[in-house]
Short mmCIF file of C-alpha atoms and ligand atoms in Angstrom, two decimals:
data_model
loop_
_atom_site.label_atom_id
_atom_site.label_comp_id
_atom_site.label_asym_id
_atom_site.label_seq_id
_atom_site.Cartn_x
_atom_site.Cartn_y
_atom_site.Cartn_z
CA MET A 1 22.66 -0.45 -24.11
CA GLU A 2 24.35 -3.27 -22.19
CA THR A 3 27.05 -0.82 -21.08
CA THR A 4 24.39 1.37 -19.48
CA PHE A 5 22.73 -1.65 -17.86
CA ALA A 6 26.11 -2.70 -16.45
CA GLN A 7 26.68 0.83 -15.14
CA ILE A 8 23.27 0.80 -13.43
CA SER A 9 23.87 -2.63 -12.00
CA ASP A 10 27.30 -1.55 -10.66
CA PHE A 11 25.75 1.48 -9.03
CA ILE A 12 23.01 -0.59 -7.38
CA ARG A 13 25.68 -3.04 -6.18
CA SER A 14 27.67 -0.16 -4.69
CA ARG A 15 24.67 0.60 -2.43
CA TYR A 16 24.58 -2.99 -1.20
CA PRO A 17 28.23 -4.06 -0.92
CA GLY A 18 29.14 -7.64 -0.13
CA GLN A 19 25.88 -9.12 -1.45
CA ASP A 20 26.09 -11.48 -4.43
CA PHE A 21 22.39 -11.39 -5.08
CA ILE A 22 20.59 -8.10 -4.50
CA PRO A 23 16.90 -8.66 -3.69
CA LEU A 24 14.23 -6.09 -4.47
CA HIS A 25 13.26 -5.58 -0.85
CA GLU A 26 14.35 -7.76 2.03
CA PRO A 27 13.40 -7.24 5.66
CA ARG A 28 15.95 -6.19 8.29
CA PHE A 29 15.83 -7.81 11.71
CA SER A 30 17.79 -6.90 14.82
CA ASP A 31 18.25 -8.36 18.29
CA LYS A 32 15.30 -6.25 19.37
CA ASP A 33 12.99 -8.05 16.91
CA LYS A 34 14.11 -11.43 18.23
CA ALA A 35 13.76 -10.34 21.87
CA TYR A 36 10.19 -9.10 21.41
CA VAL A 37 9.12 -12.28 19.59
CA MET A 38 10.73 -14.46 22.29
CA ASP A 39 8.96 -12.40 24.93
CA ALA A 40 5.60 -13.05 23.24
CA ILE A 41 6.37 -16.79 23.15
CA ASP A 42 7.39 -16.77 26.82
CA SER A 43 4.15 -15.01 27.73
CA THR A 44 2.20 -17.90 26.07
CA PHE A 45 -0.07 -15.24 24.52
CA VAL A 46 0.65 -15.99 20.89
CA SER A 47 -2.80 -15.54 19.35
CA SER A 48 -5.14 -12.60 19.00
CA VAL A 49 -5.06 -11.37 22.59
CA GLY A 50 -1.93 -10.01 24.20
CA ALA A 51 -0.01 -6.98 25.35
CA TYR A 52 1.82 -6.60 22.03
CA VAL A 53 -1.44 -6.30 20.07
CA ASP A 54 -2.47 -3.38 22.31
CA LYS A 55 1.00 -1.87 22.06
CA PHE A 56 1.09 -2.24 18.26
CA GLU A 57 -2.25 -0.45 17.97
CA ALA A 58 -1.09 2.33 20.31
CA MET A 59 2.13 2.76 18.32
CA CYS A 60 0.19 3.04 15.06
CA ARG A 61 -2.15 5.62 16.60
CA ASP A 62 0.79 7.67 17.86
CA TYR A 63 2.75 7.35 14.64
CA THR A 64 -0.06 8.23 12.22
CA GLY A 65 -1.98 10.62 14.44
CA ALA A 66 -5.20 8.64 13.91
CA THR A 67 -7.55 8.38 16.91
CA TYR A 68 -8.08 4.63 16.49
CA ALA A 69 -6.00 1.75 15.12
CA ILE A 70 -7.16 -1.86 14.83
CA ALA A 71 -4.56 -4.59 14.19
CA VAL A 72 -5.55 -7.31 11.71
CA VAL A 73 -3.99 -10.32 9.98
CA ASN A 74 -2.88 -8.57 6.80
CA GLY A 75 -3.42 -5.57 4.56
CA THR A 76 -5.95 -7.36 2.36
CA ALA A 77 -8.16 -8.18 5.36
CA ALA A 78 -7.76 -4.56 6.51
CA LEU A 79 -9.07 -3.35 3.14
CA HIS A 80 -11.93 -5.87 3.13
CA MET A 81 -13.02 -4.71 6.59
CA ALA A 82 -12.59 -1.01 5.80
CA LEU A 83 -14.76 -1.30 2.68
CA MET A 84 -17.48 -3.12 4.65
CA LEU A 85 -17.33 -0.47 7.36
CA ALA A 86 -17.57 2.27 4.74
CA GLY A 87 -20.90 0.71 3.72
CA VAL A 88 -19.95 -0.95 0.42
CA GLN A 89 -22.46 -3.63 -0.58
CA ARG A 90 -22.95 -6.28 -3.25
CA GLY A 91 -23.54 -4.72 -6.67
CA ASP A 92 -22.01 -1.34 -5.76
CA LEU A 93 -19.27 0.40 -7.70
CA VAL A 94 -15.95 1.30 -6.04
CA ILE A 95 -13.64 3.79 -7.77
CA THR A 96 -10.00 2.72 -7.77
CA GLN A 97 -6.81 2.52 -9.87
CA ALA A 98 -6.14 -0.04 -12.60
CA LEU A 99 -2.48 0.32 -11.65
CA SER A 100 -2.38 -1.33 -8.23
CA PHE A 101 -1.59 -4.58 -6.53
CA ILE A 102 -4.40 -7.16 -6.92
CA ALA A 103 -5.32 -6.98 -3.20
CA THR A 104 -7.14 -3.66 -3.69
CA CYS A 105 -9.52 -5.25 -6.20
CA ASN A 106 -9.75 -8.55 -4.38
CA ALA A 107 -11.05 -6.77 -1.29
CA ILE A 108 -13.69 -4.99 -3.39
CA SER A 109 -14.67 -8.32 -4.96
CA TYR A 110 -15.01 -10.17 -1.61
CA ILE A 111 -18.04 -7.95 -0.94
CA GLY A 112 -19.50 -8.57 -4.40
CA ALA A 113 -18.89 -4.97 -5.41
CA GLU A 114 -17.21 -4.01 -8.67
CA PRO A 115 -14.18 -1.78 -9.29
CA ALA A 116 -14.41 1.19 -11.66
CA PHE A 117 -10.91 1.99 -12.88
CA ILE A 118 -9.59 5.49 -13.34
CA ASP A 119 -6.19 6.67 -14.44
CA VAL A 120 -3.13 7.46 -12.34
CA ASP A 121 -0.99 10.58 -12.30
CA LEU A 122 2.42 10.40 -13.99
CA LYS A 123 3.93 12.37 -11.09
CA HIS A 124 3.38 9.68 -8.48
CA ALA A 125 1.72 6.66 -10.18
CA GLY A 126 -1.22 6.92 -7.75
CA MET A 127 -4.83 7.93 -8.41
CA SER A 128 -5.16 11.04 -10.55
CA ALA A 129 -7.35 13.75 -9.01
CA THR A 130 -8.06 15.03 -12.53
CA ALA A 131 -9.26 11.59 -13.66
CA LEU A 132 -11.43 11.38 -10.55
CA GLU A 133 -13.01 14.75 -11.29
CA ALA A 134 -13.79 13.60 -14.85
CA PHE A 135 -15.34 10.37 -13.54
CA LEU A 136 -17.47 12.28 -11.04
CA ASN A 137 -18.86 14.47 -13.84
CA ASP A 138 -20.83 11.35 -14.81
CA VAL A 139 -22.17 10.83 -11.29
CA GLU A 140 -25.57 12.20 -10.28
CA ILE A 141 -27.15 12.24 -6.84
CA ARG A 142 -30.52 10.46 -7.03
CA ASN A 143 -32.58 10.27 -3.83
CA GLY A 144 -29.39 10.95 -1.87
CA VAL A 145 -27.48 8.16 -3.66
CA PRO A 146 -24.48 8.89 -5.94
CA VAL A 147 -25.25 7.04 -9.19
CA HIS A 148 -22.72 6.53 -11.98
CA LEU A 149 -24.76 7.26 -15.10
CA PRO A 150 -22.86 5.04 -17.64
CA THR A 151 -23.30 1.91 -15.46
CA GLY A 152 -26.38 2.88 -13.43
CA LYS A 153 -24.59 1.66 -10.29
CA LYS A 154 -24.27 3.26 -6.88
CA VAL A 155 -20.78 4.61 -6.21
CA ALA A 156 -20.17 3.36 -2.69
CA ALA A 157 -16.51 4.25 -2.08
CA CYS A 158 -13.29 5.51 -3.60
CA VAL A 159 -9.99 3.72 -2.92
CA PRO A 160 -6.88 5.68 -3.90
CA MET A 161 -3.55 3.90 -3.38
CA HIS A 162 -0.27 5.62 -2.43
CA THR A 163 1.90 3.77 -4.95
CA PHE A 164 5.38 2.70 -3.78
CA GLY A 165 4.91 5.02 -0.78
CA HIS A 166 4.41 8.22 -2.81
CA PRO A 167 1.35 10.13 -1.57
CA VAL A 168 -1.42 11.07 -4.00
CA GLU A 169 -3.18 14.50 -3.76
CA ILE A 170 -5.37 13.02 -1.10
CA ASP A 171 -6.88 16.31 0.14
CA THR A 172 -8.28 17.06 -3.33
CA ILE A 173 -9.49 13.48 -3.77
CA VAL A 174 -11.34 13.57 -0.43
CA SER A 175 -12.94 16.95 -1.11
CA LEU A 176 -14.09 15.84 -4.60
CA CYS A 177 -15.65 12.70 -3.11
CA ASP A 178 -17.22 14.69 -0.25
CA ARG A 179 -19.29 16.65 -2.78
CA TYR A 180 -21.01 13.40 -3.72
CA GLY A 181 -21.08 11.82 -0.28
CA ILE A 182 -18.65 9.10 -1.40
CA PRO A 183 -16.48 7.77 1.44
CA VAL A 184 -12.73 7.45 0.82
CA VAL A 185 -10.80 4.39 2.00
CA GLU A 186 -7.07 4.97 1.56
CA ASP A 187 -5.08 1.93 0.56
CA ALA A 188 -1.94 3.01 2.40
CA ALA A 189 -0.48 -0.53 2.37
CA GLU A 190 2.80 0.76 0.91
CA SER A 191 3.04 4.14 2.62
CA ILE A 192 3.73 3.73 6.32
CA GLY A 193 5.78 6.80 7.29
CA SER A 194 4.69 8.83 4.23
CA THR A 195 2.93 12.13 4.80
CA TYR A 196 1.07 14.59 2.61
CA LYS A 197 0.97 18.26 3.67
CA GLY A 198 2.30 17.17 7.05
CA LYS A 199 -0.42 14.58 7.76
CA HIS A 200 0.13 10.84 7.60
CA THR A 201 -1.28 8.98 4.60
CA GLY A 202 -4.35 6.99 5.62
CA THR A 203 -5.65 9.76 7.91
CA TYR A 204 -7.43 11.82 5.23
CA GLY A 205 -10.07 9.25 4.32
CA LEU A 206 -12.86 7.84 6.46
CA LEU A 207 -10.60 4.83 6.97
CA GLY A 208 -7.01 3.97 6.01
CA THR A 209 -5.31 0.59 5.78
CA PHE A 210 -1.68 -0.57 6.00
CA SER A 211 0.21 -3.78 5.29
CA PHE A 212 3.08 -5.26 7.31
CA ASN A 213 3.83 -8.01 4.81
CA GLY A 214 7.42 -9.28 4.53
CA ASN A 215 8.23 -7.04 1.57
CA LYS A 216 7.08 -3.78 3.19
CA THR A 217 9.13 -1.00 4.85
CA VAL A 218 8.42 -2.58 8.23
CA THR A 219 7.08 -6.10 8.58
CA CYS A 220 5.67 -8.52 11.11
CA GLY A 221 5.57 -11.46 8.70
CA GLY A 222 1.92 -10.86 8.00
CA GLY A 223 -0.16 -8.10 9.51
CA GLY A 224 -2.29 -5.07 8.82
CA ILE A 225 -3.74 -2.01 10.48
CA ILE A 226 -7.00 -0.16 9.98
CA ILE A 227 -7.01 3.47 11.13
CA THR A 228 -9.92 5.86 11.56
CA ASN A 229 -11.02 8.84 13.63
CA ASP A 230 -14.58 7.49 13.91
CA ALA A 231 -15.25 5.84 17.29
CA GLN A 232 -18.23 3.83 16.03
CA LEU A 233 -16.33 2.44 13.03
CA ALA A 234 -13.36 1.55 15.22
CA LYS A 235 -15.63 -0.36 17.62
CA GLN A 236 -17.28 -2.17 14.71
CA ALA A 237 -13.87 -3.00 13.22
CA LYS A 238 -12.69 -4.64 16.43
CA HIS A 239 -15.98 -6.51 16.82
CA LEU A 240 -16.22 -7.79 13.24
CA THR A 241 -12.58 -8.89 13.14
CA THR A 242 -13.03 -10.87 16.37
CA GLN A 243 -15.74 -13.26 15.04
CA ALA A 244 -18.36 -10.68 16.14
CA LYS A 245 -18.14 -12.12 19.64
CA VAL A 246 -20.09 -10.30 22.30
CA PRO A 247 -17.65 -9.85 25.21
CA HIS A 248 -18.45 -12.19 28.12
CA ARG A 249 -16.28 -14.09 30.60
CA TRP A 250 -17.39 -17.50 29.33
CA GLU A 251 -20.49 -17.37 27.11
CA PHE A 252 -20.10 -17.77 23.32
CA VAL A 253 -22.50 -15.25 21.84
CA HIS A 254 -21.91 -13.84 18.37
CA ASP A 255 -24.35 -11.21 17.14
CA GLN A 256 -23.55 -11.28 13.40
CA ILE A 257 -21.32 -13.02 10.85
CA GLY A 258 -17.79 -12.13 11.88
CA TYR A 259 -14.25 -12.72 10.69
CA ASN A 260 -11.15 -14.22 12.29
CA TYR A 261 -9.05 -11.26 11.19
CA ARG A 262 -7.31 -10.23 14.44
CA CYS A 263 -3.52 -9.88 14.38
CA PRO A 264 -1.81 -12.55 16.52
CA ASN A 265 0.24 -11.29 19.48
CA LEU A 266 3.27 -13.13 18.07
CA ASN A 267 3.18 -11.02 14.90
CA ALA A 268 2.33 -7.88 16.86
CA ALA A 269 5.50 -8.36 18.93
CA LEU A 270 7.60 -8.24 15.76
CA ALA A 271 5.55 -5.28 14.53
CA CYS A 272 6.30 -3.31 17.71
CA ALA A 273 10.04 -3.90 17.37
CA GLN A 274 9.93 -2.92 13.69
CA MET A 275 7.88 0.21 14.36
CA GLU A 276 10.59 1.33 16.78
CA GLN A 277 13.06 1.15 13.87
CA LEU A 278 10.79 2.72 11.25
CA ASP A 279 12.29 6.22 11.29
CA ALA A 280 15.83 4.85 10.96
CA PHE A 281 14.72 2.57 8.09
CA ILE A 282 13.06 5.45 6.27
CA ALA A 283 16.10 7.70 6.71
CA ASP A 284 18.23 5.02 5.09
CA LYS A 285 15.74 4.41 2.28
CA ARG A 286 15.56 8.13 1.58
CA ALA A 287 19.37 8.31 1.39
CA THR A 288 19.32 5.52 -1.19
CA ALA A 289 16.55 7.27 -3.13
CA GLN A 290 18.58 10.48 -3.18
CA ALA A 291 21.65 8.64 -4.46
CA TYR A 292 19.56 6.90 -7.14
CA GLU A 293 17.95 10.16 -8.21
CA ALA A 294 21.31 11.87 -8.75
CA PHE A 295 22.70 8.81 -10.57
CA PHE A 296 19.73 8.30 -12.91
CA GLY A 297 19.61 12.06 -13.51
CA SER A 298 23.18 11.85 -14.81
CA LEU A 299 22.04 9.11 -17.24
CA HIS A 300 18.89 11.05 -18.25
CA ILE A 301 16.71 8.18 -17.05
CA SER A 302 13.57 9.28 -15.28
CA PHE A 303 13.27 8.37 -11.63
CA LEU A 304 10.02 8.47 -9.64
CA SER A 305 10.66 11.01 -6.91
CA GLU A 306 8.53 12.23 -4.06
CA PRO A 307 5.70 14.50 -5.28
CA ALA A 308 5.15 18.10 -4.11
CA HIS A 309 3.99 18.63 -0.49
CA SER A 310 4.96 15.07 0.36
CA PHE A 311 7.38 13.15 2.50
CA SER A 312 7.76 9.70 0.98
CA ASN A 313 9.01 6.53 2.63
CA TYR A 314 10.39 5.50 -0.82
CA TRP A 315 9.21 1.95 -0.21
CA LEU A 316 10.17 0.81 -3.71
CA ASN A 317 12.31 2.96 -5.97
CA ALA A 318 11.22 3.09 -9.59
CA ILE A 319 12.65 4.20 -12.93
CA LEU A 320 10.91 4.73 -16.26
CA LEU A 321 12.66 3.41 -19.34
CA LYS A 322 12.23 4.50 -22.96
CA ASP A 323 9.70 1.87 -24.00
CA LYS A 324 8.56 -1.70 -23.31
CA GLU A 325 11.39 -3.17 -25.38
CA GLU A 326 14.01 -1.37 -23.32
CA ARG A 327 12.16 -2.26 -20.11
CA ASP A 328 12.20 -5.97 -21.02
CA ALA A 329 15.87 -5.90 -22.00
CA PHE A 330 16.72 -4.23 -18.66
CA LEU A 331 14.63 -6.73 -16.67
CA THR A 332 16.35 -9.63 -18.44
CA TRP A 333 19.87 -8.23 -18.03
CA THR A 334 19.56 -7.33 -14.35
CA ASN A 335 17.80 -10.52 -13.30
CA ASP A 336 20.37 -12.58 -15.24
CA ASN A 337 23.10 -10.72 -13.37
CA GLY A 338 21.96 -11.10 -9.76
CA VAL A 339 20.17 -7.77 -9.37
CA MET A 340 16.49 -8.29 -8.75
CA THR A 341 14.22 -5.90 -10.63
CA ARG A 342 10.51 -6.11 -11.36
CA PRO A 343 8.00 -4.48 -13.69
CA VAL A 344 4.94 -2.77 -12.23
CA TRP A 345 1.80 -4.90 -11.83
CA ALA A 346 -0.21 -5.71 -14.95
CA LEU A 347 -3.16 -3.33 -15.16
CA MET A 348 -6.20 -4.85 -13.46
CA THR A 349 -8.14 -4.44 -16.72
CA HIS A 350 -5.85 -7.07 -18.32
CA LEU A 351 -7.00 -9.70 -15.83
CA ASP A 352 -9.97 -11.92 -16.72
CA MET A 353 -11.87 -11.03 -13.52
CA PHE A 354 -11.81 -7.30 -14.23
CA ARG A 355 -11.62 -7.16 -18.03
CA ASN A 356 -15.22 -6.04 -18.38
CA CYS A 357 -15.21 -3.47 -15.59
CA TYR A 358 -15.75 0.21 -16.33
CA HIS A 359 -12.53 2.14 -16.99
CA ASP A 360 -11.42 5.47 -18.42
CA SER A 361 -8.67 5.85 -21.06
CA LEU A 362 -6.00 4.73 -18.55
CA GLU A 363 -3.50 6.58 -20.72
CA ASN A 364 -0.94 7.24 -17.97
CA SER A 365 -1.43 3.79 -16.46
CA ARG A 366 -0.59 2.18 -19.81
CA TYR A 367 2.44 4.45 -20.25
CA ILE A 368 3.76 3.47 -16.83
CA GLU A 369 2.91 -0.21 -17.30
CA ASP A 370 5.16 -0.38 -20.36
CA ARG A 371 8.11 1.47 -18.87
CA LEU A 372 8.34 1.26 -15.10
CA VAL A 373 10.85 -0.95 -13.34
CA ASN A 374 11.30 -1.27 -9.58
CA ILE A 375 14.90 -1.49 -8.45
CA PRO A 376 16.44 -2.76 -5.18
CA SER A 377 15.25 -0.65 -2.26
CA SER A 378 16.01 -2.54 0.96
CA VAL A 379 17.37 -0.82 4.03
CA ARG A 380 21.12 -1.39 3.85
CA LEU A 381 22.81 -3.90 6.12
CA ASN A 382 24.92 -1.12 7.53
CA PRO A 383 22.66 1.93 7.47
CA SER A 384 25.25 4.13 9.19
CA GLU A 385 27.07 4.43 5.83
CA SER A 386 25.86 7.42 3.83
C1 PLP B 401 -1.36 -1.65 -2.65
C2 PLP B 401 -1.50 -2.83 -1.76
N1 PLP B 401 -2.70 -3.10 -1.21
C3 PLP B 401 -2.87 -4.13 -0.40
C4 PLP B 401 -1.85 -4.99 -0.09
C5 PLP B 401 -2.16 -6.19 0.74
O1 PLP B 401 -1.42 -6.33 1.88
P1 PLP B 401 -1.13 -7.80 2.47
O2 PLP B 401 -0.12 -8.46 1.60
O3 PLP B 401 -0.63 -7.50 3.84
O4 PLP B 401 -2.44 -8.53 2.50
C6 PLP B 401 -0.56 -4.74 -0.62
C7 PLP B 401 0.65 -5.54 -0.34
O5 PLP B 401 0.86 -6.63 -0.17
C8 PLP B 401 -0.40 -3.63 -1.48
O6 PLP B 401 0.80 -3.38 -2.04
#
């Protein structure tokens, strides 16, 4: 087994020559990034108002094809806002995946709503449309409200997540939810640049959210984007994230409880520079994914590749090992030998806060939880090499 681990480690090292320690995903910064940040500092507009915030929003609109984009402090705040805007309230149920990063569930919990966990699809590790259909069989419309019969709760939203940048079957998910009047908020935190049937992830749902955290494909340190095609929701998003301040030249009037969630101009400057490099980053990441896929194919180790009808940004590459024992041995060996690897997140249902939440069998989620390992996926230092 150790021989195979050494072979894998050597191959990963060959993608990232000259690095002693190979991180899972490190950001890449160029002179352009530094110049834009310096420009924001020189302008003195470093907080939530500034030309780079407007530019960042415009770039995200252009890139995703959404009509509106609102820049916020991070992807978690983007999700929190999007769920509020979708109408989620205390005591409601929100359908999501047990296999996701904690932020998805935290955002649901900030509102006092409760997640209902359904299984993921083995093809892409994101929400399974089949599991959603089964869940919805237990939902009945009562006085215009979708009610989940086993819990008696209102189903207020559905939050699929495009895991590691691989798109879910979002068209099917949205049309299933439409039948019940359930709004879809896409957690597209990991999938900037990923499209499904030619349309950007995040644009199928009522709202979509992205993260620009330091470990993402492009980063601005900390930042997020909410996208939507609904003018009213976009206006509300901007208002709520700006302390609900009623615009006035000097008066301080706030017409509801708001949030200080606006993205600072300083971060937006970095975001603009990174967005300009996004296509080049994705091309490099896809070349690495292709090389990994061929290599792991030769070892008969399964590799998570882009699903049908999709273009994936391959944010984090992932392999599936034989069982948990092999997974743990691989994690130990690689991390002991300077190659950073990580298991997938623990299922949300294992955490105390969500242990008692409704869930289906989670069969695929458990299978993936025991076997999946993320392997180094950064853009290479010299992306011109093939
Ligand atoms: C699936 C998912 N949702 C939400 C987030 C939250 O984004 P942020 O870290 O920018 O708050 C992340 C990443 O960090 C994520 O991976």
